Each structure stands twice: as C-alpha cells, then as structure tokens.
Amino acid sequence: MVYEELKLAAQKLRKVDELSSSDISAMGAASKLAASLVTYPQQVIRSRIQQRSSKYAVQYRNGCSTLRITLKREGIMGLYKGLIPNVLRVMPSSAITFVVYENVIRTLSKL
C-alpha cells in the first residue's frame, strides 16, 4: 500500500506513466522501511517471549507484560532494538523485488 501510494505520487509529480528502475528501487526500499517501523515492535515482543529463560534473564509471561516491562525498563526505544541492522538486511531485497516486479509487469503488458 505504501509502495503504491509512493508510486502514484511520483508519477504525478514527474508527469510520467513509467518510472525508472532507480525510482522504483527507492520507493520499494522506503515502503519496506515504513512497514518495518510499524511491525518491528511486535517482532521484538515476540522474540523476547520466545527467548530461553535463565535465572538471570527477565521472565516474560505474555505480550502485554512484555510490552509493559520493556517500556518501563527501556522506554519506547526498547521496542526498536536491532531495527537498523534488520532494515539494512531487508531493504535491498525489497528494492530488488519491486524493480523485478515492475519490469515483469511492463514486459507482460506489452505482449
């Protein structure tokens, strides 16, 4: 959804029907960043619940208690621990995926 909105905005701004591969790549990466910002806290909470327990580790019982403990101990930034490495890992593949998708659609529409 974010990708489609970015694509429409870029097409209107540039007054073109087809965008370049670099434009598509940038929009694909930006849409993945937006999706990661929204979904990453849930991934952090899930991974903390799933971690192996030890006598020194915090014992998380469920999602609500994990969220409460994380916010109390680390603040809002605790929900985004590890975001930068994750985004640097997934953004390039997302950008490539959107470029391939758009080029396949263009090729098929010309047949």
Tab-separated table of N, CA and C in Angstrom:
chain	number	residue	atom	x	y	z
A	1	MET	N	0.811	-1.178	0.000
A	1	MET	CA	0.000	0.000	0.000
A	1	MET	C	0.867	1.259	0.000
A	2	VAL	N	1.893	1.278	0.841
A	2	VAL	CA	2.793	2.429	0.873
A	2	VAL	C	3.488	2.562	-0.476
A	3	TYR	N	3.925	1.423	-1.016
A	3	TYR	CA	4.602	1.454	-2.314
A	3	TYR	C	3.702	2.047	-3.391
A	4	GLU	N	2.458	1.594	-3.442
A	4	GLU	CA	1.535	2.082	-4.463
A	4	GLU	C	1.284	3.586	-4.319
A	5	GLU	N	1.158	4.065	-3.098
A	5	GLU	CA	0.950	5.498	-2.875
A	5	GLU	C	2.183	6.304	-3.292
A	6	LEU	N	3.363	5.795	-2.959
A	6	LEU	CA	4.595	6.478	-3.375
A	6	LEU	C	4.718	6.495	-4.896
A	7	LYS	N	4.369	5.393	-5.508
A	7	LYS	CA	4.440	5.290	-6.969
A	7	LYS	C	3.493	6.288	-7.633
A	8	LEU	N	2.268	6.362	-7.165
A	8	LEU	CA	1.306	7.316	-7.733
A	8	LEU	C	1.759	8.757	-7.537
A	9	ALA	N	2.278	9.060	-6.358
A	9	ALA	CA	2.759	10.419	-6.083
A	9	ALA	C	3.930	10.778	-6.992
A	10	ALA	N	4.841	9.848	-7.201
A	10	ALA	CA	5.998	10.104	-8.066
A	10	ALA	C	5.568	10.279	-9.523
A	11	GLN	N	4.616	9.475	-9.965
A	11	GLN	CA	4.128	9.607	-11.338
A	11	GLN	C	3.446	10.949	-11.553
A	12	LYS	N	2.674	11.392	-10.584
A	12	LYS	CA	2.010	12.693	-10.703
A	12	LYS	C	3.022	13.828	-10.661
A	13	LEU	N	3.980	13.719	-9.771
A	13	LEU	CA	4.996	14.759	-9.621
A	13	LEU	C	5.844	14.906	-10.876
A	14	ARG	N	6.238	13.792	-11.456
A	14	ARG	CA	7.096	13.812	-12.649
A	14	ARG	C	6.307	13.838	-13.954
A	15	LYS	N	5.014	13.645	-13.849
A	15	LYS	CA	4.131	13.640	-15.019
A	15	LYS	C	4.569	12.608	-16.059
A	16	VAL	N	4.793	11.379	-15.565
A	16	VAL	CA	5.172	10.265	-16.429
A	16	VAL	C	4.313	9.056	-16.082
A	17	ASP	N	4.223	8.109	-17.028
A	17	ASP	CA	3.493	6.873	-16.774
A	17	ASP	C	4.391	5.795	-16.181
A	18	GLU	N	5.654	5.757	-16.638
A	18	GLU	CA	6.586	4.739	-16.169
A	18	GLU	C	7.741	5.391	-15.436
A	19	LEU	N	8.095	4.833	-14.302
A	19	LEU	CA	9.207	5.334	-13.513
A	19	LEU	C	10.466	4.528	-13.811
A	20	SER	N	11.613	5.112	-13.542
A	20	SER	CA	12.878	4.416	-13.775
A	20	SER	C	13.087	3.339	-12.712
A	21	SER	N	14.006	2.446	-13.005
A	21	SER	CA	14.299	1.376	-12.050
A	21	SER	C	14.860	1.932	-10.748
A	22	SER	N	15.631	3.004	-10.832
A	22	SER	CA	16.167	3.590	-9.599
A	22	SER	C	15.052	4.214	-8.756
A	23	ASP	N	14.058	4.819	-9.411
A	23	ASP	CA	12.907	5.358	-8.678
A	23	ASP	C	12.134	4.237	-7.994
A	24	ILE	N	11.887	3.180	-8.729
A	24	ILE	CA	11.153	2.034	-8.186
A	24	ILE	C	11.922	1.416	-7.026
A	25	SER	N	13.228	1.314	-7.180
A	25	SER	CA	14.075	0.761	-6.129
A	25	SER	C	13.991	1.597	-4.858
A	26	ALA	N	14.070	2.901	-5.006
A	26	ALA	CA	13.999	3.795	-3.844
A	26	ALA	C	12.639	3.694	-3.164
A	27	MET	N	11.582	3.615	-3.947
A	27	MET	CA	10.239	3.509	-3.366
A	27	MET	C	10.026	2.153	-2.696
A	28	GLY	N	10.582	1.104	-3.264
A	28	GLY	CA	10.485	-0.216	-2.644
A	28	GLY	C	11.201	-0.253	-1.307
A	29	ALA	N	12.382	0.354	-1.257
A	29	ALA	CA	13.137	0.413	-0.002
A	29	ALA	C	12.406	1.271	1.029
A	30	ALA	N	11.856	2.401	0.591
A	30	ALA	CA	11.132	3.285	1.507
A	30	ALA	C	9.877	2.611	2.058
A	31	SER	N	9.185	1.857	1.214
A	31	SER	CA	7.979	1.174	1.692
A	31	SER	C	8.335	0.085	2.700
A	32	LYS	N	9.459	-0.585	2.504
A	32	LYS	CA	9.895	-1.596	3.469
A	32	LYS	C	10.280	-0.945	4.787
A	33	LEU	N	10.909	0.220	4.723
A	33	LEU	CA	11.246	0.946	5.942
A	33	LEU	C	9.980	1.314	6.711
A	34	ALA	N	8.977	1.809	6.007
A	34	ALA	CA	7.712	2.169	6.663
A	34	ALA	C	7.065	0.943	7.305
A	35	ALA	N	7.060	-0.160	6.584
A	35	ALA	CA	6.470	-1.392	7.129
A	35	ALA	C	7.242	-1.871	8.349
A	36	SER	N	8.556	-1.764	8.305
A	36	SER	CA	9.375	-2.191	9.437
A	36	SER	C	9.133	-1.330	10.664
A	37	LEU	N	8.990	-0.034	10.472
A	37	LEU	CA	8.734	0.856	11.605
A	37	LEU	C	7.422	0.518	12.307
A	38	VAL	N	6.454	0.056	11.540
A	38	VAL	CA	5.152	-0.286	12.122
A	38	VAL	C	5.172	-1.668	12.785
A	39	THR	N	5.824	-2.628	12.163
A	39	THR	CA	5.737	-4.012	12.639
A	39	THR	C	6.868	-4.448	13.562
A	40	TYR	N	7.966	-3.706	13.609
A	40	TYR	CA	9.127	-4.154	14.374
A	40	TYR	C	8.854	-4.315	15.870
A	41	PRO	N	8.112	-3.415	16.525
A	41	PRO	CA	7.845	-3.638	17.954
A	41	PRO	C	7.191	-4.993	18.244
A	42	GLN	N	6.310	-5.440	17.385
A	42	GLN	CA	5.680	-6.743	17.569
A	42	GLN	C	6.717	-7.855	17.457
A	43	GLN	N	7.676	-7.707	16.561
A	43	GLN	CA	8.729	-8.710	16.412
A	43	GLN	C	9.625	-8.757	17.640
A	44	VAL	N	9.920	-7.592	18.200
A	44	VAL	CA	10.737	-7.544	19.416
A	44	VAL	C	10.010	-8.240	20.563
A	45	ILE	N	8.737	-7.942	20.742
A	45	ILE	CA	7.961	-8.565	21.818
A	45	ILE	C	7.894	-10.076	21.629
A	46	ARG	N	7.642	-10.511	20.405
A	46	ARG	CA	7.563	-11.949	20.134
A	46	ARG	C	8.897	-12.642	20.428
A	47	SER	N	9.993	-12.039	19.997
A	47	SER	CA	11.296	-12.677	20.226
A	47	SER	C	11.663	-12.702	21.708
A	48	ARG	N	11.251	-11.693	22.463
A	48	ARG	CA	11.535	-11.697	23.902
A	48	ARG	C	10.724	-12.764	24.624
A	49	ILE	N	9.509	-12.994	24.192
A	49	ILE	CA	8.714	-14.056	24.799
A	49	ILE	C	9.316	-15.419	24.473
A	50	GLN	N	9.858	-15.574	23.292
A	50	GLN	CA	10.384	-16.858	22.844
A	50	GLN	C	11.791	-17.161	23.349
A	51	GLN	N	12.481	-16.167	23.894
A	51	GLN	CA	13.866	-16.401	24.310
A	51	GLN	C	13.935	-17.429	25.433
A	52	ARG	N	15.042	-18.130	25.458
A	52	ARG	CA	15.225	-19.144	26.505
A	52	ARG	C	15.384	-18.452	27.851
A	53	SER	N	14.797	-19.039	28.830
A	53	SER	CA	14.874	-18.421	30.154
A	53	SER	C	16.102	-18.926	30.907
A	54	SER	N	16.651	-18.049	31.694
A	54	SER	CA	17.723	-18.398	32.617
A	54	SER	C	17.419	-17.700	33.931
A	55	LYS	N	18.165	-18.033	34.942
A	55	LYS	CA	17.861	-17.431	36.238
A	55	LYS	C	18.197	-15.944	36.271
A	56	TYR	N	19.008	-15.456	35.312
A	56	TYR	CA	19.377	-14.047	35.269
A	56	TYR	C	18.530	-13.218	34.304
A	57	ALA	N	17.821	-13.875	33.415
A	57	ALA	CA	17.030	-13.177	32.397
A	57	ALA	C	15.671	-12.760	32.959
A	58	VAL	N	15.119	-11.728	32.369
A	58	VAL	CA	13.772	-11.288	32.733
A	58	VAL	C	12.789	-12.357	32.271
A	59	GLN	N	11.834	-12.694	33.106
A	59	GLN	CA	10.828	-13.690	32.762
A	59	GLN	C	9.600	-12.990	32.186
A	60	TYR	N	9.394	-13.155	30.900
A	60	TYR	CA	8.230	-12.564	30.241
A	60	TYR	C	7.117	-13.609	30.205
A	61	ARG	N	5.910	-13.212	30.599
A	61	ARG	CA	4.788	-14.152	30.649
A	61	ARG	C	3.950	-14.125	29.381
A	62	ASN	N	3.624	-12.927	28.908
A	62	ASN	CA	2.770	-12.796	27.730
A	62	ASN	C	3.088	-11.476	27.032
A	63	GLY	N	2.380	-11.190	25.970
A	63	GLY	CA	2.652	-9.995	25.185
A	63	GLY	C	2.470	-8.698	25.943
A	64	CYS	N	1.401	-8.617	26.715
A	64	CYS	CA	1.123	-7.379	27.466
A	64	CYS	C	2.179	-7.125	28.528
A	65	SER	N	2.553	-8.165	29.267
A	65	SER	CA	3.571	-7.964	30.305
A	65	SER	C	4.932	-7.658	29.672
A	66	THR	N	5.219	-8.271	28.541
A	66	THR	CA	6.473	-7.997	27.847
A	66	THR	C	6.521	-6.547	27.390
A	67	LEU	N	5.430	-6.062	26.838
A	67	LEU	CA	5.359	-4.663	26.410
A	67	LEU	C	5.526	-3.729	27.602
A	68	ARG	N	4.833	-4.011	28.680
A	68	ARG	CA	4.893	-3.172	29.881
A	68	ARG	C	6.313	-3.145	30.465
A	69	ILE	N	6.945	-4.310	30.603
A	69	ILE	CA	8.298	-4.394	31.164
A	69	ILE	C	9.297	-3.682	30.258
A	70	THR	N	9.182	-3.900	28.964
A	70	THR	CA	10.103	-3.267	28.012
A	70	THR	C	9.980	-1.749	28.070
A	71	LEU	N	8.769	-1.240	28.046
A	71	LEU	CA	8.581	0.208	28.100
A	71	LEU	C	9.080	0.785	29.430
A	72	LYS	N	8.866	0.071	30.518
A	72	LYS	CA	9.302	0.556	31.826
A	72	LYS	C	10.826	0.586	31.932
A	73	ARG	N	11.487	-0.456	31.454
A	73	ARG	CA	12.945	-0.564	31.598
A	73	ARG	C	13.726	0.195	30.522
A	74	GLU	N	13.206	0.190	29.295
A	74	GLU	CA	13.995	0.717	28.179
A	74	GLU	C	13.343	1.884	27.453
A	75	GLY	N	12.101	2.148	27.737
A	75	GLY	CA	11.389	3.206	27.027
A	75	GLY	C	10.977	2.732	25.640
A	76	ILE	N	10.468	3.664	24.860
A	76	ILE	CA	9.972	3.325	23.514
A	76	ILE	C	11.085	2.781	22.619
A	77	MET	N	12.311	3.224	22.859
A	77	MET	CA	13.428	2.754	22.024
A	77	MET	C	13.712	1.268	22.220
A	78	GLY	N	13.289	0.725	23.347
A	78	GLY	CA	13.457	-0.707	23.572
A	78	GLY	C	12.675	-1.551	22.592
A	79	LEU	N	11.594	-0.995	22.060
A	79	LEU	CA	10.797	-1.717	21.068
A	79	LEU	C	11.443	-1.715	19.693
A	80	TYR	N	12.478	-0.898	19.525
A	80	TYR	CA	13.144	-0.790	18.228
A	80	TYR	C	14.596	-1.253	18.277
A	81	LYS	N	14.966	-2.004	19.310
A	81	LYS	CA	16.328	-2.530	19.398
A	81	LYS	C	16.590	-3.471	18.234
A	82	GLY	N	17.671	-3.225	17.524
A	82	GLY	CA	18.022	-4.071	16.386
A	82	GLY	C	17.356	-3.678	15.095
A	83	LEU	N	16.635	-2.569	15.070
A	83	LEU	CA	15.926	-2.152	13.850
A	83	LEU	C	16.892	-1.831	12.719
A	84	ILE	N	17.954	-1.109	13.018
A	84	ILE	CA	18.860	-0.674	11.943
A	84	ILE	C	19.495	-1.862	11.232
A	85	PRO	N	20.092	-2.834	11.932
A	85	PRO	CA	20.633	-3.990	11.201
A	85	PRO	C	19.562	-4.749	10.418
A	86	ASN	N	18.380	-4.857	11.001
A	86	ASN	CA	17.296	-5.552	10.305
A	86	ASN	C	16.909	-4.826	9.022
A	87	VAL	N	16.760	-3.510	9.103
A	87	VAL	CA	16.377	-2.732	7.924
A	87	VAL	C	17.474	-2.780	6.864
A	88	LEU	N	18.727	-2.699	7.291
A	88	LEU	CA	19.828	-2.789	6.326
A	88	LEU	C	19.892	-4.153	5.653
A	89	ARG	N	19.372	-5.157	6.320
A	89	ARG	CA	19.337	-6.504	5.739
A	89	ARG	C	18.187	-6.665	4.758
A	90	VAL	N	17.007	-6.125	5.072
A	90	VAL	CA	15.825	-6.407	4.260
A	90	VAL	C	15.510	-5.359	3.188
A	91	MET	N	15.979	-4.133	3.356
A	91	MET	CA	15.649	-3.097	2.372
A	91	MET	C	16.196	-3.392	0.976
A	92	PRO	N	17.449	-3.843	0.838
A	92	PRO	CA	17.933	-4.130	-0.525
A	92	PRO	C	17.113	-5.200	-1.246
A	93	SER	N	16.737	-6.246	-0.542
A	93	SER	CA	15.960	-7.297	-1.211
A	93	SER	C	14.573	-6.790	-1.589
A	94	SER	N	14.007	-5.945	-0.771
A	94	SER	CA	12.706	-5.372	-1.088
A	94	SER	C	12.799	-4.466	-2.317
A	95	ALA	N	13.841	-3.670	-2.367
A	95	ALA	CA	14.042	-2.788	-3.522
A	95	ALA	C	14.176	-3.600	-4.807
A	96	ILE	N	14.959	-4.655	-4.754
A	96	ILE	CA	15.152	-5.508	-5.934
A	96	ILE	C	13.844	-6.191	-6.321
A	97	THR	N	13.101	-6.662	-5.348
A	97	THR	CA	11.830	-7.329	-5.613
A	97	THR	C	10.868	-6.416	-6.364
A	98	PHE	N	10.770	-5.152	-5.928
A	98	PHE	CA	9.861	-4.231	-6.599
A	98	PHE	C	10.324	-3.888	-8.007
A	99	VAL	N	11.628	-3.762	-8.220
A	99	VAL	CA	12.136	-3.489	-9.570
A	99	VAL	C	11.811	-4.660	-10.492
A	100	VAL	N	12.064	-5.870	-10.032
A	100	VAL	CA	11.764	-7.052	-10.846
A	100	VAL	C	10.264	-7.136	-11.126
A	101	TYR	N	9.454	-6.930	-10.108
A	101	TYR	CA	8.000	-6.983	-10.268
A	101	TYR	C	7.523	-5.984	-11.316
A	102	GLU	N	7.955	-4.727	-11.199
A	102	GLU	CA	7.508	-3.699	-12.151
A	102	GLU	C	7.977	-4.001	-13.564
A	103	ASN	N	9.197	-4.491	-13.710
A	103	ASN	CA	9.697	-4.800	-15.047
A	103	ASN	C	8.992	-6.008	-15.656
A	104	VAL	N	8.642	-6.983	-14.862
A	104	VAL	CA	7.881	-8.136	-15.363
A	104	VAL	C	6.492	-7.680	-15.793
A	105	ILE	N	5.852	-6.837	-14.994
A	105	ILE	CA	4.520	-6.320	-15.349
A	105	ILE	C	4.592	-5.526	-16.654
A	106	ARG	N	5.610	-4.690	-16.797
A	106	ARG	CA	5.772	-3.910	-18.043
A	106	ARG	C	5.951	-4.824	-19.240
A	107	THR	N	6.794	-5.837	-19.088
A	107	THR	CA	7.051	-6.752	-20.196
A	107	THR	C	5.793	-7.525	-20.572
A	108	LEU	N	5.077	-8.022	-19.578
A	108	LEU	CA	3.864	-8.788	-19.859
A	108	LEU	C	2.764	-7.937	-20.462
A	109	SER	N	2.706	-6.680	-20.086
A	109	SER	CA	1.649	-5.811	-20.630
A	109	SER	C	1.903	-5.465	-22.091
A	110	LYS	N	3.136	-5.597	-22.553
A	110	LYS	CA	3.471	-5.311	-23.958
A	110	LYS	C	3.197	-6.509	-24.870
A	111	LEU	N	2.936	-7.662	-24.297
A	111	LEU	CA	2.691	-8.870	-25.126
A	111	LEU	C	1.317	-8.864	-25.743
